[in-house]
Short mmCIF file of C-alpha atoms in Angstrom, two decimals:
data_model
loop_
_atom_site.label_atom_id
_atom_site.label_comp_id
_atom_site.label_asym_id
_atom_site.label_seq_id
_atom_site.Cartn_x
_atom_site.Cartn_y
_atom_site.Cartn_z
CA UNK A 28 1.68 7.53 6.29
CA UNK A 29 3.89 6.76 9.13
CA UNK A 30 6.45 9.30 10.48
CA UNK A 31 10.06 9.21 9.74
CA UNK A 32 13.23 9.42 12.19
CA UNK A 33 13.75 13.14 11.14
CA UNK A 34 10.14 13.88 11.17
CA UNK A 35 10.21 12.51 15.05
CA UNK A 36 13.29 14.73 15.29
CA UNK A 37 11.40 17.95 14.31
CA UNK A 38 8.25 16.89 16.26
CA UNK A 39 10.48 17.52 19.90
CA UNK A 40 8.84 20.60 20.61
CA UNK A 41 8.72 20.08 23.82
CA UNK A 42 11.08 22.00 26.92
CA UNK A 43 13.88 20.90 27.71
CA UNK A 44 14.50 16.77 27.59
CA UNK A 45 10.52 16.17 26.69
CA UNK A 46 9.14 15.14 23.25
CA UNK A 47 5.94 16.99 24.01
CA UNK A 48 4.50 19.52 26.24
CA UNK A 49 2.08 16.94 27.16
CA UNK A 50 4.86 14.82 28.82
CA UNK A 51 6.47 17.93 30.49
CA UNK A 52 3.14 18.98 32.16
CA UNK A 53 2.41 15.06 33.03
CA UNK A 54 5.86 14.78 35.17
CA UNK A 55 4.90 18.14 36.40
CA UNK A 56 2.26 17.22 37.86
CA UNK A 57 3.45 13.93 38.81
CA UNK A 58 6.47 15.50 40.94
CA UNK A 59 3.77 18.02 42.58
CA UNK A 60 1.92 15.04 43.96
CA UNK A 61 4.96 13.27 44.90
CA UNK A 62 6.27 16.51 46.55
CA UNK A 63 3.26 16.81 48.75
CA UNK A 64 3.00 13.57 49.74
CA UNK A 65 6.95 13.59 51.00
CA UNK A 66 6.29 17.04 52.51
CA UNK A 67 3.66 15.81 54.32
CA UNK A 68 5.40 12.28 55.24
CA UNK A 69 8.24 14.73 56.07
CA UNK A 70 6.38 15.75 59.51
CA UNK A 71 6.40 12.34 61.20
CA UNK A 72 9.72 11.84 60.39
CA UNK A 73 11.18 14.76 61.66
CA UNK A 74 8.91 14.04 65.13
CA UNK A 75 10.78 10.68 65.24
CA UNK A 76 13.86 11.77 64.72
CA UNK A 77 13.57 14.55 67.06
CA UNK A 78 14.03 17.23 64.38
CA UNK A 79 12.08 20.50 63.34
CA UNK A 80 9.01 20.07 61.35
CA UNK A 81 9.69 22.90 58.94
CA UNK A 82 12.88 20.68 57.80
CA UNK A 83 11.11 17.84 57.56
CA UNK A 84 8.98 19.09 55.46
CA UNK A 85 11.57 21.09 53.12
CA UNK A 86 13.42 17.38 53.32
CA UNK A 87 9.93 15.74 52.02
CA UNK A 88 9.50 18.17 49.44
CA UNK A 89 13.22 18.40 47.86
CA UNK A 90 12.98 14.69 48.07
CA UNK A 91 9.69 14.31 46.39
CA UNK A 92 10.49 16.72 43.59
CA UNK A 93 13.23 14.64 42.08
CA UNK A 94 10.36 12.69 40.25
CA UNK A 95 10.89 15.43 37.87
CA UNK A 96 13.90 14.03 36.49
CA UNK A 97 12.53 10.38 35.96
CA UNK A 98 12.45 10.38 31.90
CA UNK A 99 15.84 11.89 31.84
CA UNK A 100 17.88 10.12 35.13
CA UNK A 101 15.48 7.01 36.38
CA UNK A 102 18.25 5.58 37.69
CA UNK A 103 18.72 8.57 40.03
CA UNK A 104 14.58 8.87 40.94
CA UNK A 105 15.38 4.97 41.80
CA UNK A 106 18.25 5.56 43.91
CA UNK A 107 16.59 8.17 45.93
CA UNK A 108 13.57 6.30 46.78
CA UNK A 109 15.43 3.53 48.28
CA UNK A 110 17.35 6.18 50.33
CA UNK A 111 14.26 7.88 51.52
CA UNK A 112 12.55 4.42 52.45
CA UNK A 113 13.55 4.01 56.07
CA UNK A 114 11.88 7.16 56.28
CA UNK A 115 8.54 6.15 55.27
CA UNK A 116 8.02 8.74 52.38
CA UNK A 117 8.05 8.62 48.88
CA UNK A 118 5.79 5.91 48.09
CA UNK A 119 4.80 7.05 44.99
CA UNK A 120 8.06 8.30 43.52
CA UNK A 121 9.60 4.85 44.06
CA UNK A 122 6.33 3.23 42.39
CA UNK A 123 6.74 5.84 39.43
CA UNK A 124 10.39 5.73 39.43
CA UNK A 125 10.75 1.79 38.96
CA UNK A 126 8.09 2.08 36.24
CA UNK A 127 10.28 3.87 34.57
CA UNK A 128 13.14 2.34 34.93
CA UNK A 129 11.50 -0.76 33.54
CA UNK A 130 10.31 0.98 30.56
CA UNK A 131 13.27 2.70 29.22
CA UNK A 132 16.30 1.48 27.25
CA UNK A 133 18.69 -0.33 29.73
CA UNK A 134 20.65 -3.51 30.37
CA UNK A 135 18.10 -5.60 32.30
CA UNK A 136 20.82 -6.14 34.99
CA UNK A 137 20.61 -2.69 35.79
CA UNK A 138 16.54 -2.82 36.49
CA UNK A 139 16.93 -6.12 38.46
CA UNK A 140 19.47 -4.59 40.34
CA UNK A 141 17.37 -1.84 41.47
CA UNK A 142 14.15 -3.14 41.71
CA UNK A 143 15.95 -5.59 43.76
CA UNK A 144 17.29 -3.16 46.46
CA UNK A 145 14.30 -1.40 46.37
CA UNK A 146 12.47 -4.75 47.17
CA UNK A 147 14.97 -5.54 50.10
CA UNK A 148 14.83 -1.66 51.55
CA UNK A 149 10.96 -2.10 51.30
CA UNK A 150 10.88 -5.46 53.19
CA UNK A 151 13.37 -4.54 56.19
CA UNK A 152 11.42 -1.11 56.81
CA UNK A 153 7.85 -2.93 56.43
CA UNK A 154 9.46 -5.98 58.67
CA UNK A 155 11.03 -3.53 61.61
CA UNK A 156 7.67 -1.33 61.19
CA UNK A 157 5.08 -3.82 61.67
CA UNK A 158 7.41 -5.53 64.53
CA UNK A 159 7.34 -2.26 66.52
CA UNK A 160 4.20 -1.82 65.91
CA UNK A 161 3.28 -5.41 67.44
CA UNK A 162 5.79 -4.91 69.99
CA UNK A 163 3.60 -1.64 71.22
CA UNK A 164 0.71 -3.47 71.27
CA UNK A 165 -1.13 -1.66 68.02
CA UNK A 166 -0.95 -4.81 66.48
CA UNK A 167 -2.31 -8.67 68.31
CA UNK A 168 -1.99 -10.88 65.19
CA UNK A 169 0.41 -13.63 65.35
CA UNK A 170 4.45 -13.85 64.55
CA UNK A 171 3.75 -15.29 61.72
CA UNK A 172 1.74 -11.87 60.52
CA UNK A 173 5.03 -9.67 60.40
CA UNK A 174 7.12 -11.85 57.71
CA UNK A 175 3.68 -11.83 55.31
CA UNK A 176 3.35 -8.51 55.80
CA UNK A 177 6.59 -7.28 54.98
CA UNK A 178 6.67 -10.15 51.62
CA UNK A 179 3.61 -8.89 50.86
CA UNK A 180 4.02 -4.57 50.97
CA UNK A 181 7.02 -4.75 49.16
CA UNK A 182 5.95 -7.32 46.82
CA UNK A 183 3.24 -4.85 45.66
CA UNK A 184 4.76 -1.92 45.66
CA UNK A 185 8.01 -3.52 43.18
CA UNK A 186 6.54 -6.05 41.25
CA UNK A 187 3.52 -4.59 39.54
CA UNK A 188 5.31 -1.14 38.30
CA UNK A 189 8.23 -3.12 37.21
CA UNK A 190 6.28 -6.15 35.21
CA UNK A 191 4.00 -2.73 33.67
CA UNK A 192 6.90 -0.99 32.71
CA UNK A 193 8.55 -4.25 31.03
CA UNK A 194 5.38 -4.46 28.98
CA UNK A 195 5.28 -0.93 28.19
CA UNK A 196 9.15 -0.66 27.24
CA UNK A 197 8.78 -4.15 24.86
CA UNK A 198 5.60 -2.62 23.44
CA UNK A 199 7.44 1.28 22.55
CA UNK A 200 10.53 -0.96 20.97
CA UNK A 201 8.22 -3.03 18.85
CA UNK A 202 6.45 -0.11 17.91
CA UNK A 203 9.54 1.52 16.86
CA UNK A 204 10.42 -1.46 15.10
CA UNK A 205 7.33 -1.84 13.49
CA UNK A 206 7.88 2.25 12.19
CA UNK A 207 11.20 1.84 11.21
CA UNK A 208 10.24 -1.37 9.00
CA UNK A 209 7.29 0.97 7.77
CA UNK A 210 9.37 3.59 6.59
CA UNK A 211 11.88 1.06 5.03
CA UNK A 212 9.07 -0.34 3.14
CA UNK A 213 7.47 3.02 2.59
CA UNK A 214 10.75 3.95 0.92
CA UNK A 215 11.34 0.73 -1.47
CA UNK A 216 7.33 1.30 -2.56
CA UNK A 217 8.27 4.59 -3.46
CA UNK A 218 11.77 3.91 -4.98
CA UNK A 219 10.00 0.81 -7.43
CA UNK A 220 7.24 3.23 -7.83
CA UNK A 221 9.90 5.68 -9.33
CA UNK A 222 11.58 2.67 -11.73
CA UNK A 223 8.24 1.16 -12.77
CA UNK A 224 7.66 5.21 -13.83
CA UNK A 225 11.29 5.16 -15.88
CA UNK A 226 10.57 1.45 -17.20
CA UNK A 227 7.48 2.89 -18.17
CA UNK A 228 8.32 5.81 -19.86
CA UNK A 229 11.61 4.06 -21.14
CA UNK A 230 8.82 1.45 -22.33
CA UNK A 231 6.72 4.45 -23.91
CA UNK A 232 9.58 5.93 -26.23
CA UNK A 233 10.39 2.55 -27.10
CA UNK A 234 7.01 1.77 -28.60
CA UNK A 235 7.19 5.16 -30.31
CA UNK A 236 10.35 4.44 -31.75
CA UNK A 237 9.61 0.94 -32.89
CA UNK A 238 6.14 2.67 -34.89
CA UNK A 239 8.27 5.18 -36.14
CA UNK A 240 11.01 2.77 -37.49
CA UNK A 241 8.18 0.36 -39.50
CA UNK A 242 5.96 2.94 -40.57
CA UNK A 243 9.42 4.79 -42.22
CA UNK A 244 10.44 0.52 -43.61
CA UNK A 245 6.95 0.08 -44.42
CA UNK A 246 5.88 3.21 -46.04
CA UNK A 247 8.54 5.59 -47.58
CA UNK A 248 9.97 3.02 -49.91
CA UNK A 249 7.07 2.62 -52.22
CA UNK A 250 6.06 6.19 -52.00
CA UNK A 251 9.54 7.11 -52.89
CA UNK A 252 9.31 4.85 -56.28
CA UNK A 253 5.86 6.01 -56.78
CA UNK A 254 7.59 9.55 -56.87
CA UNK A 255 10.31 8.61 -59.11
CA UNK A 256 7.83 7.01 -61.43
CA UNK A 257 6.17 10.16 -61.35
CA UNK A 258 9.00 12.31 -62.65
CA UNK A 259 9.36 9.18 -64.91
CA UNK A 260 6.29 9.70 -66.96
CA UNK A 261 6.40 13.54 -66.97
CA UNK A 262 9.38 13.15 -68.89
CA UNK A 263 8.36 10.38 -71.67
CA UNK A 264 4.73 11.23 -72.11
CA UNK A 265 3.89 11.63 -75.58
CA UNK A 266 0.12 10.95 -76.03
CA UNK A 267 -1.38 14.23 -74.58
CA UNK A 268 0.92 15.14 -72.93
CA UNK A 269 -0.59 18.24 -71.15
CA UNK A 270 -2.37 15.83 -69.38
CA UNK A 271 0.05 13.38 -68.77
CA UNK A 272 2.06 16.22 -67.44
CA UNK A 273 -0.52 17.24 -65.11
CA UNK A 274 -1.50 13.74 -63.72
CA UNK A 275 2.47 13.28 -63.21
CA UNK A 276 2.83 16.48 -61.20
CA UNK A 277 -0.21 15.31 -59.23
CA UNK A 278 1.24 11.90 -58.63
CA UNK A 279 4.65 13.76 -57.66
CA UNK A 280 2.95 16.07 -55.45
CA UNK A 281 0.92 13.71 -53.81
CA UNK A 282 4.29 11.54 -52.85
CA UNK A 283 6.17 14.18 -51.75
CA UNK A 284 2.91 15.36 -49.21
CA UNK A 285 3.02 11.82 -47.93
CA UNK A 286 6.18 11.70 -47.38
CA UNK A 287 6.38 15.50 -45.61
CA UNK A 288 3.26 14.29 -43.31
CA UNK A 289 4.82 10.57 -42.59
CA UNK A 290 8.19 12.68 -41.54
CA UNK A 291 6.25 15.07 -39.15
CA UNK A 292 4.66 11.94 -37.57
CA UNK A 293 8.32 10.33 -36.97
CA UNK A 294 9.48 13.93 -35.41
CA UNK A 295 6.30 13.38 -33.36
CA UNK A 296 7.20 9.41 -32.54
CA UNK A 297 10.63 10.24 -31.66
CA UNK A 298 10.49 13.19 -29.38
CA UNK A 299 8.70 12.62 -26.19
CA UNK A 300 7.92 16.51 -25.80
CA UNK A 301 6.64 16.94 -29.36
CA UNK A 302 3.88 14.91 -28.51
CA UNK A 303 1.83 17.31 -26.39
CA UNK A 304 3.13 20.32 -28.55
CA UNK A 305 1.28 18.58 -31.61
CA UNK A 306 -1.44 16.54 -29.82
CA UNK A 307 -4.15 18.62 -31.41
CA UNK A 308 -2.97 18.06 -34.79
CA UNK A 309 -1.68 14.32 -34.94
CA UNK A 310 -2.68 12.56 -32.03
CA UNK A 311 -0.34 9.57 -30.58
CA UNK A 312 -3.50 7.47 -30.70
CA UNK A 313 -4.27 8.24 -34.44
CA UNK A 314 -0.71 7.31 -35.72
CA UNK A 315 -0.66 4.36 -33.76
CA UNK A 316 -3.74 3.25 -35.62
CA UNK A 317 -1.89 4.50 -39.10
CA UNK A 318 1.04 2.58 -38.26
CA UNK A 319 -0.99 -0.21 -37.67
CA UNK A 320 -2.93 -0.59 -40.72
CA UNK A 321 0.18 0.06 -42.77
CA UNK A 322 2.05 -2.79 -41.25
CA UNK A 323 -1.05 -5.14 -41.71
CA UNK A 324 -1.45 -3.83 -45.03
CA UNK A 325 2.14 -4.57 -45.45
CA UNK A 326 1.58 -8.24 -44.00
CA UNK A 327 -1.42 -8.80 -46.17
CA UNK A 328 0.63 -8.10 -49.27
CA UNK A 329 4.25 -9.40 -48.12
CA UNK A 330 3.26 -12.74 -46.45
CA UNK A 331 2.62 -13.71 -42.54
CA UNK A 332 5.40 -13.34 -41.69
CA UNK A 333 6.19 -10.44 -43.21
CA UNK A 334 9.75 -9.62 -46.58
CA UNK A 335 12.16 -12.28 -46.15
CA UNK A 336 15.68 -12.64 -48.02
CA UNK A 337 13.65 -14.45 -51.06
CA UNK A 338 12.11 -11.22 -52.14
CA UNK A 339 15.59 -9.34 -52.38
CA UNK A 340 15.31 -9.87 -56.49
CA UNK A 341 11.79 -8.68 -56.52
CA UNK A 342 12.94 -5.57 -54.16
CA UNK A 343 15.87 -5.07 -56.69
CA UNK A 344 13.93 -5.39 -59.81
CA UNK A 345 11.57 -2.87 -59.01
CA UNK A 346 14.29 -0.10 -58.43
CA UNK A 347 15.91 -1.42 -61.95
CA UNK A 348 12.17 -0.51 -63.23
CA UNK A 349 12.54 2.62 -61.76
CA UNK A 350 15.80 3.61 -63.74
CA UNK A 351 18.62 3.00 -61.26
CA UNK A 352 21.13 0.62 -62.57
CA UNK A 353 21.36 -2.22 -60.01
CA UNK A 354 22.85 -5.57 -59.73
CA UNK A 355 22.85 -7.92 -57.30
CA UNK A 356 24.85 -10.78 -56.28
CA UNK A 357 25.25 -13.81 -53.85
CA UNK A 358 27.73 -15.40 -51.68
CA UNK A 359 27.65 -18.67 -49.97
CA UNK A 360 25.30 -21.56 -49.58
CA UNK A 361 21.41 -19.50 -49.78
CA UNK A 362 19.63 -20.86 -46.25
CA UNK A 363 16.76 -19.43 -44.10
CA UNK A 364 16.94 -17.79 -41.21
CA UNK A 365 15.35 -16.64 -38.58
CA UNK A 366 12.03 -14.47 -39.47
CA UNK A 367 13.55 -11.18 -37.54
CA UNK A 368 16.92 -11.72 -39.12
CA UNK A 369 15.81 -11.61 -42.37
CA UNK A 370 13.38 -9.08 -41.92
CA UNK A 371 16.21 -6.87 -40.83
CA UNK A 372 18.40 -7.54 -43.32
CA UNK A 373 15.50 -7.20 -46.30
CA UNK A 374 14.87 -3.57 -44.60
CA UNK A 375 18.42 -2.75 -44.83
CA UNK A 376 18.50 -3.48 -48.42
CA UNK A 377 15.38 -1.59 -49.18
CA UNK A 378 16.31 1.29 -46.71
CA UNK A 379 19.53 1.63 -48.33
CA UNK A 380 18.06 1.36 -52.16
CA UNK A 381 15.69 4.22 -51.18
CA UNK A 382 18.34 6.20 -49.90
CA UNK A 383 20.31 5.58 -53.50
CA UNK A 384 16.87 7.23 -55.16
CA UNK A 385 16.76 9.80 -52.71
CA UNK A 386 20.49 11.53 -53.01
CA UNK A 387 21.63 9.96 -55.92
CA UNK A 388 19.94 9.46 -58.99
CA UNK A 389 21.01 7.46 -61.91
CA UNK A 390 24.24 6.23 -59.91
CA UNK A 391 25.05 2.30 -60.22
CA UNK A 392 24.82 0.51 -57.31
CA UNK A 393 25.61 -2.74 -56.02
CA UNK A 394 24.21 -4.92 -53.47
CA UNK A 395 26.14 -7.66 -51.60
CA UNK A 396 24.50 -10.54 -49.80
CA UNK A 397 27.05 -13.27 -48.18
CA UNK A 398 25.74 -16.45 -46.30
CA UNK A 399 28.70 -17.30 -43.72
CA UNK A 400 28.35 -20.00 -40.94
CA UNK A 401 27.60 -17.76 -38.23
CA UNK A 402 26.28 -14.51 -39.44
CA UNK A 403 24.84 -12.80 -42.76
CA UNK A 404 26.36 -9.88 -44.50
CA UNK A 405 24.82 -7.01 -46.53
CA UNK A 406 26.43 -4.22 -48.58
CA UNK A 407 24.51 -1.99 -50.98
CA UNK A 408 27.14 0.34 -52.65
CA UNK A 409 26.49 3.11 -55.18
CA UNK A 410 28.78 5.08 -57.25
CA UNK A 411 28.58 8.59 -57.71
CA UNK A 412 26.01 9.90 -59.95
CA UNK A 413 26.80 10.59 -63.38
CA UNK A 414 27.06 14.59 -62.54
CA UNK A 415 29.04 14.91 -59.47
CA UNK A 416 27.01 17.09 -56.64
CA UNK A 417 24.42 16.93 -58.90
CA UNK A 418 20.68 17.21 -56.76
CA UNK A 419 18.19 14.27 -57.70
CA UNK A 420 14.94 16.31 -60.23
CA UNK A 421 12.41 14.72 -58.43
CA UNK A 422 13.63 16.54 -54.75
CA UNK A 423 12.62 13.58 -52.35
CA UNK A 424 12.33 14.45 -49.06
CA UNK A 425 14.94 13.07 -46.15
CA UNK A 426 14.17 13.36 -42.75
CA UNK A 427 17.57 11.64 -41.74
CA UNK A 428 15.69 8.91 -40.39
CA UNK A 429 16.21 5.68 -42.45
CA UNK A 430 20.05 4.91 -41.27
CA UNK A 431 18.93 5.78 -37.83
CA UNK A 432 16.15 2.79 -38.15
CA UNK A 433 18.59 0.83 -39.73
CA UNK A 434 21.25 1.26 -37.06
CA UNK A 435 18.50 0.36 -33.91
CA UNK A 436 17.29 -2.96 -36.24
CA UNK A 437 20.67 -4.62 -36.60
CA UNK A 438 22.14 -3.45 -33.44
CA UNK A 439 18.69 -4.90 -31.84
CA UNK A 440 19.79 -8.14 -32.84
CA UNK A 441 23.56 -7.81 -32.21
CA UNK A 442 24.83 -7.05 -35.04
CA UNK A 443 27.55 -4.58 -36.44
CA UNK A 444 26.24 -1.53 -38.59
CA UNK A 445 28.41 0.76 -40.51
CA UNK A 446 27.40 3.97 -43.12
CA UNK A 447 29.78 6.51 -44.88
CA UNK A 448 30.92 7.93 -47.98
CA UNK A 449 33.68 5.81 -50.45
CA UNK A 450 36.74 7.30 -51.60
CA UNK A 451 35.67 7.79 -54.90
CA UNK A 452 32.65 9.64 -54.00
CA UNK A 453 29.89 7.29 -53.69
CA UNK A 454 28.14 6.04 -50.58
CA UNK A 455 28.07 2.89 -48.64
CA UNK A 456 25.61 0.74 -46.45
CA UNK A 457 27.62 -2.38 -44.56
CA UNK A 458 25.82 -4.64 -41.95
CA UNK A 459 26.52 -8.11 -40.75
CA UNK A 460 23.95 -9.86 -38.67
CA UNK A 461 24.35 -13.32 -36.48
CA UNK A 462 22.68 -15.87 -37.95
CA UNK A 463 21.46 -17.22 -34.12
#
């Protein structure tokens, strides 16, 4: 894990204008050592210029001290340096000074300017040195010895500590830049990490809701007429009928428990929460595998690729065999479509018949199918039932769920959907579906 701009702003624990304790005690130390060595170059210089020792060596160690300040003012550690250099003293401050010039953040002008000067004062004070020096006699070497030695002393005592503290100043910035990209990628990983988890979840409900929807298409419409049938033959059995009666009941029973259970494993489908409340008693995995086999089973009996608009008779004949009075008619030119268009519009049909059994028994209905150039239109309309508010003897089950489905399949495809009650007390199912 790399380490943020406000984590590196919560990490300055150190005094003062350090990062670290480690840094404070480092220029610490570093201004001790450059203290004593300016106290101590202090002494000849105050012999020379004919001054006390004791303020020669206060002078050394004031000067020397400043390294203290080099993170914070280099520019000032610099400056003093070259002001103490005709002095002889403060080697290593100017050394550790241009260093850090080098390696901090400013114009390069501003180094080169500096380490300039501090090149010149270090050449005319080695030059004039090493002259008097030969001029006493300390020295025999030629002329030629005082111009190489002056080049040379103050080329080594600028050049290295400036070229290190380029590197080191190039290598911090890339470093930071290298962080900050870090923690720029670190935050799009974790911000796709957090949409692959909604995609994924929005992914998960989908699937549930998709089961849901074809296991309610696939399912409650035949178990609703197997119901109705049911209540059907309780009422005209005539050849024993105690057992007739009994067999009925059991067939009615038996649909209404399958259509209770299939309900409770929509609720569990459709509500993401539900699943872990009811994992112990209808596992996700287990009606999956239900809704599976049923739509296979469907496929199997309803062709590969599944009810198509040619079936709608079939589909209305078997609710006419059921008792409701139904009739169907056809507009336009009769064409195929594609397989999800009229799968959709077959499930409205059915959805909408079952719904007719369900709430309103024994009412006439109609169903509307119009081929247009761009689009196909559905209507299945019943009347009211022949005792108004009257409640349906066989008591099917409703979940609420079947306009729901039907709403998500046409809108799916971008079509319009549209449910209510008619004026004259009936209910209606409109849908029209693009033909593309």
């Amino acid at each position: 894990m790399t380490t943020t701009g406000e984590d590196q702003a919560r990490a300055l624990t150190g005094p003062w204008w350090w990062a670290r304790w480690r840094s404070a005690v480092l220029d610490g130390s570093l201004a001790l050592v450059s203290a004593v060595e300016c106290g101590a170059e202090g002494i000849p210089f105050a012999r020379d210029a004919g001054l006390p020792v004791s303020l020669g060596i206060v002078f050394g160690l004031m000067a020397g001290s400043v390294l203290l300040v080099r993170r914070k003012w280099p520019i000032a550690v610099v400056l003093v340096a070259i002001a103490i250099t005709p002095a002889q003293m403060g080697f290593l401050m100017g050394i550790i000074g241009l260093y850090t010039l080098a390696a901090c953040e400013l114009p390069r002008r501003i180094i080169a300017a500096l380490a300039g000067m501090s090149l010149l004062g270090t050449m005319i004070v080695t030059f004039v040195r090493v002259r008097q020096d030969m001029a006493r006699g300390d020295l025999t070497l030629g002329d030629w010895f005082v111009p190489f030695a002056s080049i040379t002393t103050s080329l080594g005592l600028t050049a290295p500590p400036v070229l290190l503290g380029l590197y080191v100043g190039a290598r911090r910035r890339l470093m930071e830049s290298l962080r900050e990209r870090a923690d720029s990628l670190e935050r799009e990983l974790q911000l796709l990490a957090e949409r692959a988890e909604e995609r994924a979840e929005w992914a998960r409900n989908e699937e549930r809701t998709r089961i849901a929807r074809e296991m309610h298409d696939v399912v409650a419409h035949r178990v609703s007429l197997m119901v109705v049938h049911a209540a059907a033959l309780q009422a005209v059995a005539r050849k024993d009928p105690e057992k007739a009666v009994r067999n009925a009941a059991l067939v009615g029973d038996m649909g209404r428990q399958a259509l209770t259970e299939l309900r409770e494993m929509l609720g569990v489908l459709r509500a993401g929460d539900g699943v872990e409340r009811r994992a112990a008693s209808v596992p996700l995995a287990a009606v999956g595998v239900a809704a599976a086999e049923a739509a296979s089973k469907a496929v199997g009996e309803e062709g590969v690729d599944g009810p198509s608009l040619s079936e709608l008779g079939e589909l209305v004949g078997q609710s006419a065999a059921a008792g409701m009075v139904v009739d169907l008619s056809v507009e336009g030119e009769v064409r195929s479509y594609a397989v999800q268009v009229e799968q959709t519009a077959y499930r409205v049909v059915q959805e909408a018949l079952t719904n007719v059994h369900k709430h309103a028994a024994g009412a006439k209905t109609h169903v509307r199918l119009a081929h247009r150039g761009a689009e196909i239109a559905m209507q299945v309309e019943n009347e009211p039932p022949p005792e108004a508010g009257s409640v349906s003897p066989v008591r099917l089950p409703s979940g609420g769920n079947g306009l729901v489905g039907m709403r998500e399949r046409v809108m799916a495809l971008g079509g319009v959907f549209v449910s209510g009650p008619t004026d004259v007390g009936g209910f209606r199912v409109s849908a029209v579906i693009p033909a593309v």
